Structures are given as structure tokens and as C-alpha cells.
Amino acid sequence: MIRDGQRVLLIHDGKEYYVRAGNGTLSTDKGIIDLNVLMDATPGETIETHLGIPFYIRIPRPTDFFSHARRTGAPMLPKDIGMVCALTGMNRNDDVLDAGTGSGIASIFFGGIAKSVRTFEIREEFAKVCRKNIEEAGLENVEVVAGDMLDAEGSFDVVHLDLQITEAHIHHAHALLRPGGYLATYTPFLEQTFIVMDTAEPLFTDVVCHELIGRELTRTKRGTRPSTRVSHSGYITVARKE
Amino acid sequence: MIRDGQRVLLIHDGKEYYVRAGNGTLSTDKGIIDLNVLMDATPGETIETHLGIPFYIRIPRPTDFFSHARRTGAPMLPKDIGMVCALTGMNRNDDVLDAGTGSGIASIFFGGIAKSVRTFEIREEFAKVCRKNIEEAGLENVEVVAGDMLDAEGSFDVVHLDLQITEAHIHHAHALLRPGGYLATYTPFLEQTFIVMDTAEPLFTDVVCHELIGRELTRTKRGTRPSTRVSHSGYITVARKE
Amino acid sequence: MIRDGQRVLLIHDGKEYYVRAGNGTLSTDKGIIDLNVLMDATPGETIETHLGIPFYIRIPRPTDFFSHARRTGAPMLPKDIGMVCALTGMNRNDDVLDAGTGSGIASIFFGGIAKSVRTFEIREEFAKVCRKNIEEAGLENVEVVAGDMLDAEGSFDVVHLDLQITEAHIHHAHALLRPGGYLATYTPFLEQTFIVMDTAEPLFTDVVCHELIGRELTRTKRGTRPSTRVSHSGYITVARKE
Amino acid sequence: MIRDGQRVLLIHDGKEYYVRAGNGTLSTDKGIIDLNVLMDATPGETIETHLGIPFYIRIPRPTDFFSHARRTGAPMLPKDIGMVCALTGMNRNDDVLDAGTGSGIASIFFGGIAKSVRTFEIREEFAKVCRKNIEEAGLENVEVVAGDMLDAEGSFDVVHLDLQITEAHIHHAHALLRPGGYLATYTPFLEQTFIVMDTAEPLFTDVVCHELIGRELTRTKRGTRPSTRVSHSGYITVARKE
């Protein structure tokens, strides 16, 4: 069930090791683990070090890839990825086009939900990192394309764009979407957000731009208060094709 | 592909009709449509009224059920449902336990993502509404239980609670979760949120309480500004089982 | 101490009457009060109706004028007025120029703090309302000018603008300010805010644009939560003259 | 006009020096300034170094004391001080009682507005710092009391509390206030805020708890966006005495 090259978490005593199944070993202060053995192991069970110490085997969840996967830059935050999923109603029947892949964190979340994800990353070296992350996540329904989303073909239920957006991207997204499908864009700056809103308005129905201000509530002996760590990150504009 | 009793959107000229396939008719100013015919029809194609006017057939997305499904009270907002999905990394491999179903809107979103959803609603009449909504959404992987989540058995990857929460709920959620799985609670009031945080703290790792303040950006001829429509709704606390 | 034409609050049993001292009477279900008598009365004491029922005499505070004064449109909210006062450090030594007076609510707050306030309102009929409100507030240090702020002369410690702003307003504000003085602008829309920031940047030091999102905390038997009544209102940009 | 011991800003070429008039000298790379000479100088004019280089003389504003004055801990932020001033309508006619003085920053803002300020600081060493700051600000209407606010006597238009609050503080504030006067409390934690709200509710009218989330808008060549520097700091509860 675990494939060669797939990422696995090995857990012992509250410590997590993010390893790759296959040739290689993990050295810990509790002994050495042969990572080849993982391919015969069952997630949820344990594997032993050469000293006989058991380590728990866990298949990483998308949230683990957010923490551990190799990054090419700051990935979208889960709260923003969650907004895209919820506001488009992304589900198992969907073909999703994603562009501006970066390290592929959002693609990993989408890939765990949708029927298929095709993700475009114009920078070859980023596409390489993403492809590696996707492969390590064991997601066979995600295809990484090193190229320009403006060259994309096909038809999709959701188009998600996280890139230096232009009017052309919005027009092409519209052309690629099936009726009833959604465009969702992530734009950190207001100027880009205005381009999205103005271009989408006459093409789509229900163009709505969302801003999410996220905070954590902290609870200590001194008392409870919102943390001052804030997470404004960008604007998410959602538009539906009629 | 469309089953008897399943909900379908019929669309003509920007107007949406939320109908049920099977016995019955839809009367419009463009003529009458026999809804039995939908069971032989293909989503994405059209169906004609008795006057020969074509209506487009669309399978509703979770966002459509949020707009159209029968409600028993105020459902969770998509932004909050999205937070739960993203912060738990909900995906196709997951068995999800949901409790405090209400009309089942969150269950419809979860059901489109997870392998299985078992949702508990203690009020019989709400469970009935939910069961109807789930059936109309054509989701065969969602089971509605008219009963108390404290009686739930089995093991799950995600437990989501949106109910009058007590310490017992948190303890039972912990017992039901697989290692690495997530509890996510939705609590509108601070007092309930404190119960969740305090009970979860010694049981789980990474207990984090999130507050999302959502706004829309409005863009008119007069200018662009955040709308004053706000959407604080509740606190989402996420905790992971080690 | 109370002057002819000045506003006074008469209070009985939790009910407030916002009256004008001088010729006239107040009729209540507890009897009639001759408002001429107020000019000999002392705030903090009582006055009796013809039936001998005592009413408490109170000089209105700026917050009372916010509630009771005649309005020409939506006035600035106290939270925004407070931001202007605090971020400019407005105090008793200041000469303040205000423009875009409207009904003069902000001027009433400023007038209670600064040495002098000169406020410009280009619409004659608004200036009239404002002049009446200022007079009724008994503020002798506030001068209402029915005219264009671009014609203003003199030198000021604080310039506050709440109007359809142009680059010329920013330049003229700079010319009117004393070294160390502050410009504060209130702009509801982002486009105007950009004009302010871009024009002020090369002229002033410490140009900072603030956005305040205000909420109330509500506490009922069901529990405590942030109200969903929000009060984003506009952007306040503060800039200092070197 | 400048008194012995008073703080003055000396400005040259965009650089500010926060000095004390009286015995002593300021050494700069443009030469030395005899600070005794300041007592004969006029704010708004210049003073020369021994090398004949002119430095501009400026009387600090409250905002300058926020930046420069000696601190005993984190002072209230201007946005919160502004809220207190605006929501109480603080003005030149007011006698203000302040407690939990700290380094006296809020007192400096209040002292520039109100007729009189009496501020209580229970920690002797903090009171000393505050007294020094107030003296250097040249505010003769602010009295610093090293003592417990619960021992305060007199009558006031505004009571402002920024301390470890108890029910007794609220009750005593009520006793000290004149009718129509305001209590304003600043509490960083929710638990304290609940004490304030619950105690004030039956005593006062119009008990409202405000939360201010402040952000700055940043505008660079890359674009415009809200900064992620946030400034939640505490809850401000305002209540009025009938």
C-alpha cells in the first residue's frame, strides 16, 4: 500500500520523522530503521528500529505536507485553500485546473478532494519541486504541467489561479470552465484584485471578493485573548460561469 | 446517471429552477417540463419544455445546496466549513464523523470530499430534513443517524462537532479518532469555546482556536471599499490526536 | 452659565429631553417646564415642572451631540474621530483646520479639545446646519466657514479633511501646517486613500494609513460573542509635516 | 515659555533630539548646544550650535511622548486612547480620574484635553516614572497619586481604568462619577472584560464593550495591501452613569 518514494511519518514518543519509503535508512537515538521495509508495512501499525523500538507509521495528511513539504516560496495558507474549496464547492466529481502551483501545497489539498487536478507552473524549477512533492504525496490524479496556463486546453469545473494575474487569465479561465463551474483567484494585492473583479464582472455571475482576517484565541493562566499574530494574506475572488 | 428523487438545476436565460427528478412537472412561462424525463437525460445537456424551449440541466454543487436546500436553522457558513476541511486536511481517504447535523449542509460538503461521513443529529425532525437533503444530493456515502454522538462507535479520521458542547463530547471524540486524526469544533460562544480548549488541551496535541472575520470587497462607480456586511460566526477549534 | 440658545439635557426617570434654553416650553407627562428659566439654572441641579416634578439639568457632552444633533448625512463615527485625535495628539494648544464639516459632529469633538477650530463646508446649507449645531453646543472657539478649504489661510497644528479629496487638498494642507503638525484624512474609498497616500508620501514624513475594524462584544444568557454589527467606515491616513 | 526641566525636540535635517531644557548640553556632529539657552528660546524658532548650525525647536506633542517618554511597560496604544477620548466625549470641561497610570502616556494625552487629570498608580516606582514624564511634558493639570484608586475621593466626569480590575473598582468608579459621566475600562483579557461587563450592567446605562482591530495599509511598488502587523490590544468597555 505504501509505494516506493512515498512520504511517510514515523512517530515515536511525540516526535515525527518525515521519511521517504524505499532505499535509505532513518537514524534516531532509538536505533536505525530500514526504510525499504516500509513498502511492506501497514499504515497505522508500527515498524521497529534495529534496537527493537517500535515507531508508529502514519500516512501524511495534506496538513502534514503543508508543514513538511519542500517549499519554493510562501504557500497559500490553509484558511485560504479552505475558502477556495468551500466557495467553489470542490468535490470528488470535479476536474480542477490550478495555476501558479509553486511548491504544490494547494494542489495537494485539491488532489485529495477532486477527481483530477491539472496544475500549471511556468517556472521550470518550481514545477520540478512541485512534481516531487506531488509524487511523494502519492497523488496519481494530479498532473503538473511546466507551462503557461494560457495554453491550457480542456474543460474544468473549477479553475484556481494564484499568479501574476492579467485580464487574459480571466478570459481563458472563462473559456475553460464548464457551465456552473467556478473561477477562484488568490491575489495578495488590491491592484490585482481590481483587475480580477473588473474583468470577471461582465463575463461571470456572482462575482464576490472575499477578505479573511484570521486570528487565534490564546488561553493561558493570565487569561484569554486574541493573539496578535494575524493572517491577512490576500483576497479571494470567486466567480461562477453561467 | 440522474436518479429518481435527485435534485437537478434547470437553467434558462439566467433563471435557475431547483427541481427533483421523477414524477412531477415544472411549469414555467416558457412551457412545461416533465421531470420524469430527467432520469434519461445527461447533465450538461438540455431538456425541452412542451413548447420546445431548451433548459440546461445541471447537477447542483454543494454551494447550490447551501442556497437551495431545506434548512432547519442557520447552517454553518461556507467559510467555516472550508476552515474545517482545510485545517483537518479532509480528503478522499477519510472516514468522518459529524455531529449536530442540522439540515446537513456541512455534511453535503464533507460527503463530496471524504470516503464516508456518519452524521449524528439528536433531534428526530432535523435528522429527517437532513436525510432528505442528503438523499436529494445523491450522496450514498453519507449516513444520517438520528441519535446522540456520545453513542457513536467506530474509528474516524476527522470528528466535526457543531452542537451544545460538553466535556464528554471532547472525550468521546478523542476515543473515536485514529492517531493523527483531527477534532474540529464549531462554537458560536466564547464560553463553549473555553470548554473545548480546556478539555482538549491535555488530551490532544496542537490545540488551536481560530476566529475568522470575513468581509467582502465591494466595487462600484463611487469606489472600492470593504462591505460592512461582516461574517463573524463562531470559533473553530482544531486539535490533533497523537 | 447656560446661554440663550444653548442645548441642555433635561432628565427624569431615565428619559432624556434635548432642549434649547430660552423662549419656549417643554411639555412632558410630568408637567410643563419653562425653558427660559434654564438660563438662571445650574447644570447638575434640578428644575421643576409646573407640577413640581424635578428634572435633572445636564450639559450635553460631545457624545450626546453625536446622538441628538441635527445631521446632514452620516457623520464620522466616534471611533474614527478618536483615531484622528489620538494619532495627531490633538490638545488644548492646537489650532485645528477641519474641512468637510457636514453637520459638524467631528468639529464638536475637536472644539472640546483644541484651542481653536476653523471648519470649512462648501455646501452653504450644510454650513448652516453645522453653525446651528456649534452654536447650540456653546462652542465659542469653533468658526464655521461656508467655503472651500483650498482658500483657507493661516497656520495650523492639525488639518483634518473629510471630503472628496484631490491632490490639491493635500498640497494646501501641507502649506497650512506648522512644522511638526499633522494632516489626518478620512476617506471611505480605497481610490481616494491611494490619492492621499501617493500625494502625501513625498511631502510629509511618517505617512501611515490606518484601517479600524470595530466590533462590540455581546453578553447574554446564551453566552458571549462578538456582535456581527461591524463598523468599518473608512481609512484614516495620518502624515506629519517635518 | 519653555520651563526648566521641560522636554523639547531639537530638529536638524530630519533628525530629532529629545532633550530637557536646563543645565546640560547636547552634543551632535554639527556641534554642541547649551540647553540652558532653551529657556529663553521660542518654540518654532531655531537655536544654534557652537558651530553656528541652526536647530529647530519644537514642543513635543502627545504622540512624541508616546515615542520618546520613558516607559514602565507597554503603554496603551494611541488607537485605544483615542477610543476612550471619543467614546467618553472627553473635553476641556472634564475632571478625569485615571488609574493604572504606568508610565503616564495615556495621562499625557488626557492632560492635553481635560481640565484636570488625577491619575493613580499603586506601584511607587512606576508613579515616579510617570511623575517625571508628566513634569517633562509641562502638564500642570495632571496630578500623579502613588496609591490605590479605591481610596480616591472627589467627583469626576470620566473615570478611566487600566489595571487588574475587580468588581470593587467598578463600584468605586460609579460612586466617583457625576451623573452623565463615563467609565471607560481597558482590559487585555476576556475574563477581566466579563467582570467589567457583568458588574457595570446593573449599575450603569449603555454598557458597551468595544474591540478594535487595527491594521495599516501598505503601498509599495509591488502593490497595495493591508499589512500583517495587527494591533489587537484589548477590550474597551464604556458605561455611562445615569
Coordinates of N, CA, C and O in Angstrom, one line a residue, chain B residues 65-177:
Chain B
F65 N -26.6 23.6 -2.8 CA -27.4 23.1 -1.7 C -27.4 24.1 -0.6 O -28.4 24.3 0.1
F66 N -26.3 24.8 -0.4 CA -26.2 25.8 0.6 C -27.3 26.9 0.3 O -28.0 27.4 1.2
S67 N -27.5 27.2 -1.0 CA -28.5 28.2 -1.3 C -29.9 27.6 -1.3 O -30.9 28.3 -0.9
H68 N -30.1 26.4 -1.8 CA -31.5 25.9 -2.0 C -32.0 24.9 -1.1 O -33.2 24.7 -1.0
A69 N -31.1 24.1 -0.4 CA -31.7 23.0 0.4 C -32.5 23.5 1.6 O -32.4 24.6 2.1
R70 N -33.4 22.6 2.0 CA -34.3 23.0 3.1 C -33.5 23.1 4.4 O -32.6 22.3 4.6
R71 N -33.8 24.1 5.2 CA -33.0 24.4 6.4 C -33.8 24.2 7.6 O -35.0 24.4 7.7
T72 N -33.1 23.8 8.7 CA -33.7 23.7 10.0 C -33.3 24.8 10.9 O -33.9 25.0 12.0
G73 N -32.3 25.6 10.5 CA -31.9 26.8 11.2 C -30.7 27.4 10.4 O -30.6 27.0 9.2
A74 N -29.9 28.3 11.0 CA -28.8 28.8 10.3 C -27.7 27.8 10.1 O -27.2 27.3 11.1
P75 N -27.4 27.4 8.9 CA -26.3 26.5 8.7 C -25.0 27.1 8.9 O -24.9 28.4 8.9
M76 N -23.9 26.3 9.1 CA -22.5 26.9 9.1 C -22.3 27.6 7.7 O -22.8 27.1 6.7
L77 N -21.5 28.6 7.8 CA -21.2 29.3 6.6 C -20.1 28.6 5.8 O -19.2 28.0 6.4
P78 N -20.1 28.7 4.5 CA -19.1 28.0 3.7 C -17.6 28.4 4.2 O -16.8 27.5 4.3
K79 N -17.4 29.6 4.6 CA -16.0 29.9 5.0 C -15.6 29.1 6.2 O -14.5 28.7 6.4
D80 N -16.6 28.8 7.1 CA -16.3 28.0 8.3 C -16.2 26.5 7.9 O -15.3 25.8 8.4
I81 N -17.0 26.0 7.0 CA -16.9 24.7 6.5 C -15.5 24.5 5.9 O -14.8 23.5 6.1
G82 N -15.1 25.5 5.1 CA -13.8 25.4 4.4 C -12.7 25.4 5.4 O -11.7 24.7 5.2
M83 N -12.8 26.1 6.5 CA -11.8 26.1 7.5 C -11.6 24.7 8.1 O -10.5 24.2 8.3
V84 N -12.8 24.1 8.4 CA -12.8 22.7 8.9 C -12.1 21.8 7.9 O -11.2 21.0 8.3
C85 N -12.5 21.9 6.7 CA -11.9 21.0 5.7 C -10.4 21.2 5.6 O -9.6 20.2 5.5
A86 N -9.9 22.4 5.5 CA -8.5 22.7 5.3 C -7.7 22.4 6.5 O -6.6 21.9 6.4
L87 N -8.2 22.8 7.7 CA -7.3 22.6 8.9 C -7.3 21.2 9.3 O -6.4 20.8 10.1
T88 N -8.2 20.3 8.9 CA -8.1 18.9 9.1 C -7.5 18.2 7.9 O -7.2 17.0 8.0
G89 N -7.3 18.9 6.8 CA -6.8 18.2 5.6 C -7.8 17.1 5.1 O -7.3 16.1 4.6
M90 N -9.1 17.4 5.2 CA -10.0 16.3 4.9 C -9.9 15.9 3.4 O -9.7 16.8 2.5
N91 N -9.9 14.6 3.2 CA -9.6 14.1 1.8 C -10.3 12.8 1.6 O -11.0 12.2 2.5
R92 N -10.2 12.3 0.4 CA -11.0 11.1 -0.1 C -10.7 9.8 0.7 O -11.5 8.9 0.6
N93 N -9.7 9.8 1.5 CA -9.4 8.6 2.3 C -10.0 8.6 3.7 O -9.9 7.7 4.4
D94 N -10.8 9.7 4.0 CA -11.2 9.9 5.3 C -12.6 9.3 5.7 O -13.5 9.5 4.9
D95 N -12.6 8.8 6.9 CA -13.9 8.5 7.5 C -14.2 9.6 8.5 O -13.4 9.9 9.3
V96 N -15.3 10.3 8.2 CA -15.6 11.5 9.0 C -16.8 11.2 9.9 O -17.9 10.7 9.4
L97 N -16.7 11.6 11.1 CA -17.9 11.7 12.0 C -18.3 13.1 12.2 O -17.5 14.0 12.6
D98 N -19.6 13.4 12.0 CA -20.1 14.8 12.1 C -21.2 14.7 13.1 O -22.0 13.7 13.1
A99 N -21.3 15.7 13.9 CA -22.5 15.7 14.8 C -23.0 17.1 15.0 O -22.3 18.1 15.0
G100 N -24.3 17.2 15.2 CA -25.0 18.4 15.2 C -25.4 18.8 13.7 O -25.2 19.9 13.3
T101 N -25.9 17.8 13.1 CA -26.1 17.9 11.6 C -26.9 19.1 11.1 O -26.6 19.7 10.1
G102 N -28.0 19.4 11.9 CA -28.9 20.4 11.4 C -29.5 19.9 10.1 O -29.9 18.7 10.0
S103 N -29.5 20.8 9.1 CA -30.1 20.4 7.8 C -29.1 19.7 7.0 O -29.5 19.3 5.8
G104 N -27.9 19.5 7.4 CA -27.0 18.7 6.7 C -26.1 19.4 5.7 O -25.5 18.7 4.8
I105 N -26.1 20.7 5.7 CA -25.3 21.4 4.7 C -23.8 21.1 4.8 O -23.2 20.7 3.8
A106 N -23.3 21.1 6.0 CA -21.9 20.8 6.2 C -21.6 19.3 5.7 O -20.6 19.0 5.1
S107 N -22.6 18.4 6.1 CA -22.4 17.0 5.6 C -22.4 16.9 4.1 O -21.7 16.0 3.6
I108 N -23.1 17.7 3.4 CA -23.1 17.7 2.0 C -21.7 18.1 1.5 O -21.2 17.4 0.6
F109 N -21.1 19.1 2.0 CA -19.8 19.5 1.7 C -18.8 18.3 2.0 O -18.0 18.0 1.2
F110 N -18.9 17.8 3.2 CA -17.9 16.8 3.7 C -18.1 15.5 2.8 O -17.2 14.9 2.4
G111 N -19.4 15.2 2.5 CA -19.7 14.0 1.7 C -19.1 14.0 0.3 O -18.8 13.0 -0.3
G112 N -19.0 15.2 -0.2 CA -18.4 15.4 -1.5 C -16.9 15.2 -1.5 O -16.2 15.2 -2.6
I113 N -16.3 15.2 -0.3 CA -14.8 15.1 -0.2 C -14.4 13.8 0.4 O -13.5 13.1 -0.1
A114 N -15.0 13.4 1.5 CA -14.5 12.2 2.3 C -15.0 10.9 1.7 O -15.9 10.8 0.9
K115 N -14.3 9.8 2.2 CA -14.8 8.5 1.8 C -16.1 8.2 2.4 O -17.0 7.7 1.7
S116 N -16.3 8.4 3.7 CA -17.6 8.2 4.3 C -17.8 9.3 5.4 O -16.9 9.8 6.0
V117 N -19.1 9.6 5.5 CA -19.5 10.6 6.6 C -20.6 9.9 7.4 O -21.6 9.5 6.8
R118 N -20.5 9.9 8.7 CA -21.6 9.4 9.5 C -22.0 10.7 10.3 O -21.1 11.2 11.1
T119 N -23.2 11.1 10.2 CA -23.6 12.4 10.9 C -24.7 12.2 11.9 O -25.7 11.5 11.5
F120 N -24.5 12.7 13.1 CA -25.5 12.5 14.2 C -26.3 13.7 14.4 O -25.7 14.8 14.6
E121 N -27.6 13.5 14.5 CA -28.5 14.6 14.8 C -29.5 14.1 15.8 O -30.2 13.2 15.6
I122 N -29.5 14.7 17.0 CA -30.2 14.2 18.1 C -31.7 14.5 18.0 O -32.6 13.8 18.5
R123 N -32.1 15.5 17.3 CA -33.5 15.9 17.1 C -34.1 15.2 15.9 O -33.7 15.5 14.8
E124 N -35.0 14.3 16.1 CA -35.5 13.4 15.1 C -36.0 14.2 13.9 O -35.7 13.8 12.7
E125 N -36.7 15.4 14.1 CA -37.3 16.1 13.0 C -36.2 16.7 12.1 O -36.3 16.9 10.9
F126 N -35.1 17.1 12.8 CA -34.0 17.7 12.0 C -33.3 16.6 11.2 O -32.9 16.8 10.0
A127 N -33.1 15.4 11.8 CA -32.5 14.3 11.1 C -33.3 13.9 9.9 O -32.7 13.6 8.8
K128 N -34.6 14.1 10.0 CA -35.4 13.8 8.8 C -35.2 14.7 7.7 O -35.0 14.3 6.5
V129 N -35.1 16.0 8.0 CA -34.8 17.0 7.0 C -33.4 16.8 6.4 O -33.3 16.8 5.1
C130 N -32.5 16.5 7.2 CA -31.1 16.2 6.7 C -31.1 15.0 5.8 O -30.5 15.0 4.7
R131 N -31.8 13.9 6.2 CA -31.8 12.7 5.4 C -32.4 13.0 4.0 O -31.8 12.5 3.0
K132 N -33.4 13.8 4.0 CA -34.0 14.2 2.7 C -33.0 15.0 1.9 O -32.8 14.7 0.7
N133 N -32.3 15.9 2.5 CA -31.3 16.8 1.7 C -30.2 15.9 1.2 O -29.8 16.1 0.1
I134 N -29.7 15.0 2.0 CA -28.6 14.1 1.6 C -29.0 13.2 0.5 O -28.3 13.0 -0.5
E135 N -30.3 12.7 0.6 CA -30.8 11.8 -0.5 C -30.9 12.6 -1.8 O -30.5 12.1 -2.8
E136 N -31.4 13.8 -1.7 CA -31.6 14.6 -2.9 C -30.3 15.0 -3.5 O -30.2 15.4 -4.6
A137 N -29.2 15.0 -2.6 CA -27.9 15.4 -3.1 C -27.2 14.2 -3.8 O -26.1 14.3 -4.3
G138 N -27.9 13.0 -3.7 CA -27.4 11.8 -4.3 C -26.1 11.3 -3.6 O -25.2 10.7 -4.3
L139 N -25.9 11.6 -2.4 CA -24.7 11.2 -1.7 C -24.8 9.9 -1.0 O -25.5 9.8 0.1
E140 N -24.3 8.8 -1.5 CA -24.5 7.5 -0.9 C -23.5 7.2 0.2 O -23.7 6.2 0.9
N141 N -22.5 8.0 0.3 CA -21.5 7.8 1.4 C -21.8 8.5 2.7 O -20.9 8.6 3.5
V142 N -22.9 9.2 2.7 CA -23.3 9.9 4.0 C -24.4 9.2 4.7 O -25.5 9.0 4.1
E143 N -24.2 8.8 5.9 CA -25.2 8.1 6.7 C -25.7 9.1 7.8 O -24.9 9.6 8.6
V144 N -27.0 9.3 7.8 CA -27.6 10.2 8.9 C -28.1 9.3 10.0 O -29.0 8.5 9.8
V145 N -27.6 9.6 11.2 CA -28.1 8.9 12.4 C -28.9 9.8 13.3 O -28.4 10.8 13.7
A146 N -30.1 9.4 13.6 CA -30.9 10.2 14.5 C -30.6 9.7 15.9 O -31.2 8.8 16.4
G147 N -29.6 10.4 16.5 CA -29.2 9.9 17.8 C -28.1 10.8 18.4 O -27.7 11.8 17.8
D148 N -27.5 10.3 19.5 CA -26.6 11.1 20.2 C -25.2 10.7 19.8 O -24.8 9.5 19.8
M149 N -24.3 11.6 19.5 CA -23.0 11.3 19.1 C -22.2 10.6 20.2 O -21.2 9.9 20.0
L150 N -22.7 10.8 21.5 CA -22.0 10.1 22.6 C -22.1 8.6 22.5 O -21.4 7.8 23.2
D151 N -23.1 8.1 21.7 CA -23.3 6.7 21.5 C -22.5 6.2 20.3 O -22.6 5.0 19.9
A152 N -21.9 7.1 19.6 CA -21.2 6.7 18.3 C -20.1 5.7 18.6 O -19.4 5.7 19.6
E153 N -19.9 4.7 17.7 CA -18.8 3.8 17.7 C -18.0 3.8 16.4 O -18.5 4.4 15.5
G154 N -16.9 3.2 16.4 CA -16.1 3.1 15.2 C -14.8 3.9 15.3 O -14.5 4.4 16.4
S155 N -14.1 4.0 14.2 CA -12.9 4.9 14.3 C -12.9 5.8 13.1 O -13.3 5.4 12.0
F156 N -12.4 7.0 13.3 CA -12.6 8.1 12.3 C -11.3 8.9 12.1 O -10.5 8.9 13.1
D157 N -11.2 9.5 11.0 CA -10.0 10.4 10.7 C -10.3 11.8 11.1 O -9.4 12.6 11.5
V158 N -11.6 12.2 11.0 CA -12.0 13.6 11.4 C -13.3 13.5 12.2 O -14.2 12.8 11.7
V159 N -13.3 14.2 13.3 CA -14.6 14.3 14.0 C -14.9 15.8 14.0 O -14.1 16.6 14.4
H160 N -16.1 16.1 13.5 CA -16.5 17.5 13.5 C -17.8 17.7 14.3 O -18.8 17.0 14.1
L161 N -17.7 18.6 15.3 CA -18.9 18.8 16.2 C -19.4 20.2 16.1 O -18.7 21.2 16.3
D162 N -20.7 20.3 15.9 CA -21.4 21.6 15.9 C -22.6 21.5 16.7 O -23.7 21.4 16.1
L163 N -22.5 21.5 18.0 CA -23.6 21.2 18.9 C -23.3 21.8 20.3 O -22.2 22.4 20.5
Q164 N -24.3 21.8 21.2 CA -24.1 22.3 22.5 C -23.0 21.4 23.2 O -23.3 20.4 23.9
I165 N -21.8 21.9 23.2 CA -20.7 21.0 23.5 C -20.5 20.9 25.0 O -20.7 21.8 25.8
T166 N -20.1 19.7 25.4 CA -19.7 19.4 26.8 C -18.4 18.7 26.8 O -17.9 18.3 25.8
E167 N -17.8 18.6 28.0 CA -16.5 17.9 28.1 C -16.6 16.4 27.6 O -15.7 15.9 26.9
A168 N -17.8 15.8 27.8 CA -18.0 14.4 27.4 C -17.8 14.3 25.9 O -17.3 13.3 25.4
H169 N -18.3 15.3 25.1 CA -18.2 15.2 23.7 C -16.7 15.2 23.2 O -16.3 14.5 22.3
I170 N -15.9 16.0 23.9 CA -14.5 16.1 23.5 C -13.8 14.7 23.9 O -13.0 14.2 23.1
H171 N -14.1 14.2 25.0 CA -13.5 12.9 25.4 C -13.9 11.8 24.5 O -13.1 11.0 24.0
H172 N -15.2 11.8 24.1 CA -15.7 10.7 23.2 C -15.0 10.9 21.8 O -14.7 9.9 21.2
A173 N -14.9 12.1 21.4 CA -14.3 12.4 20.1 C -12.9 11.8 20.1 O -12.4 11.2 19.1
H174 N -12.2 12.1 21.2 CA -10.8 11.6 21.3 C -10.8 10.1 21.1 O -9.9 9.5 20.4
A175 N -11.7 9.4 21.8 CA -11.8 7.9 21.8 C -12.1 7.4 20.3 O -11.6 6.3 19.9
L176 N -12.8 8.2 19.6 CA -13.2 7.7 18.2 C -12.2 8.0 17.2 O -12.2 7.4 16.1
L177 N -11.3 8.9 17.5 CA -10.3 9.3 16.4 C -9.2 8.3 16.3 O -8.7 7.7 17.3

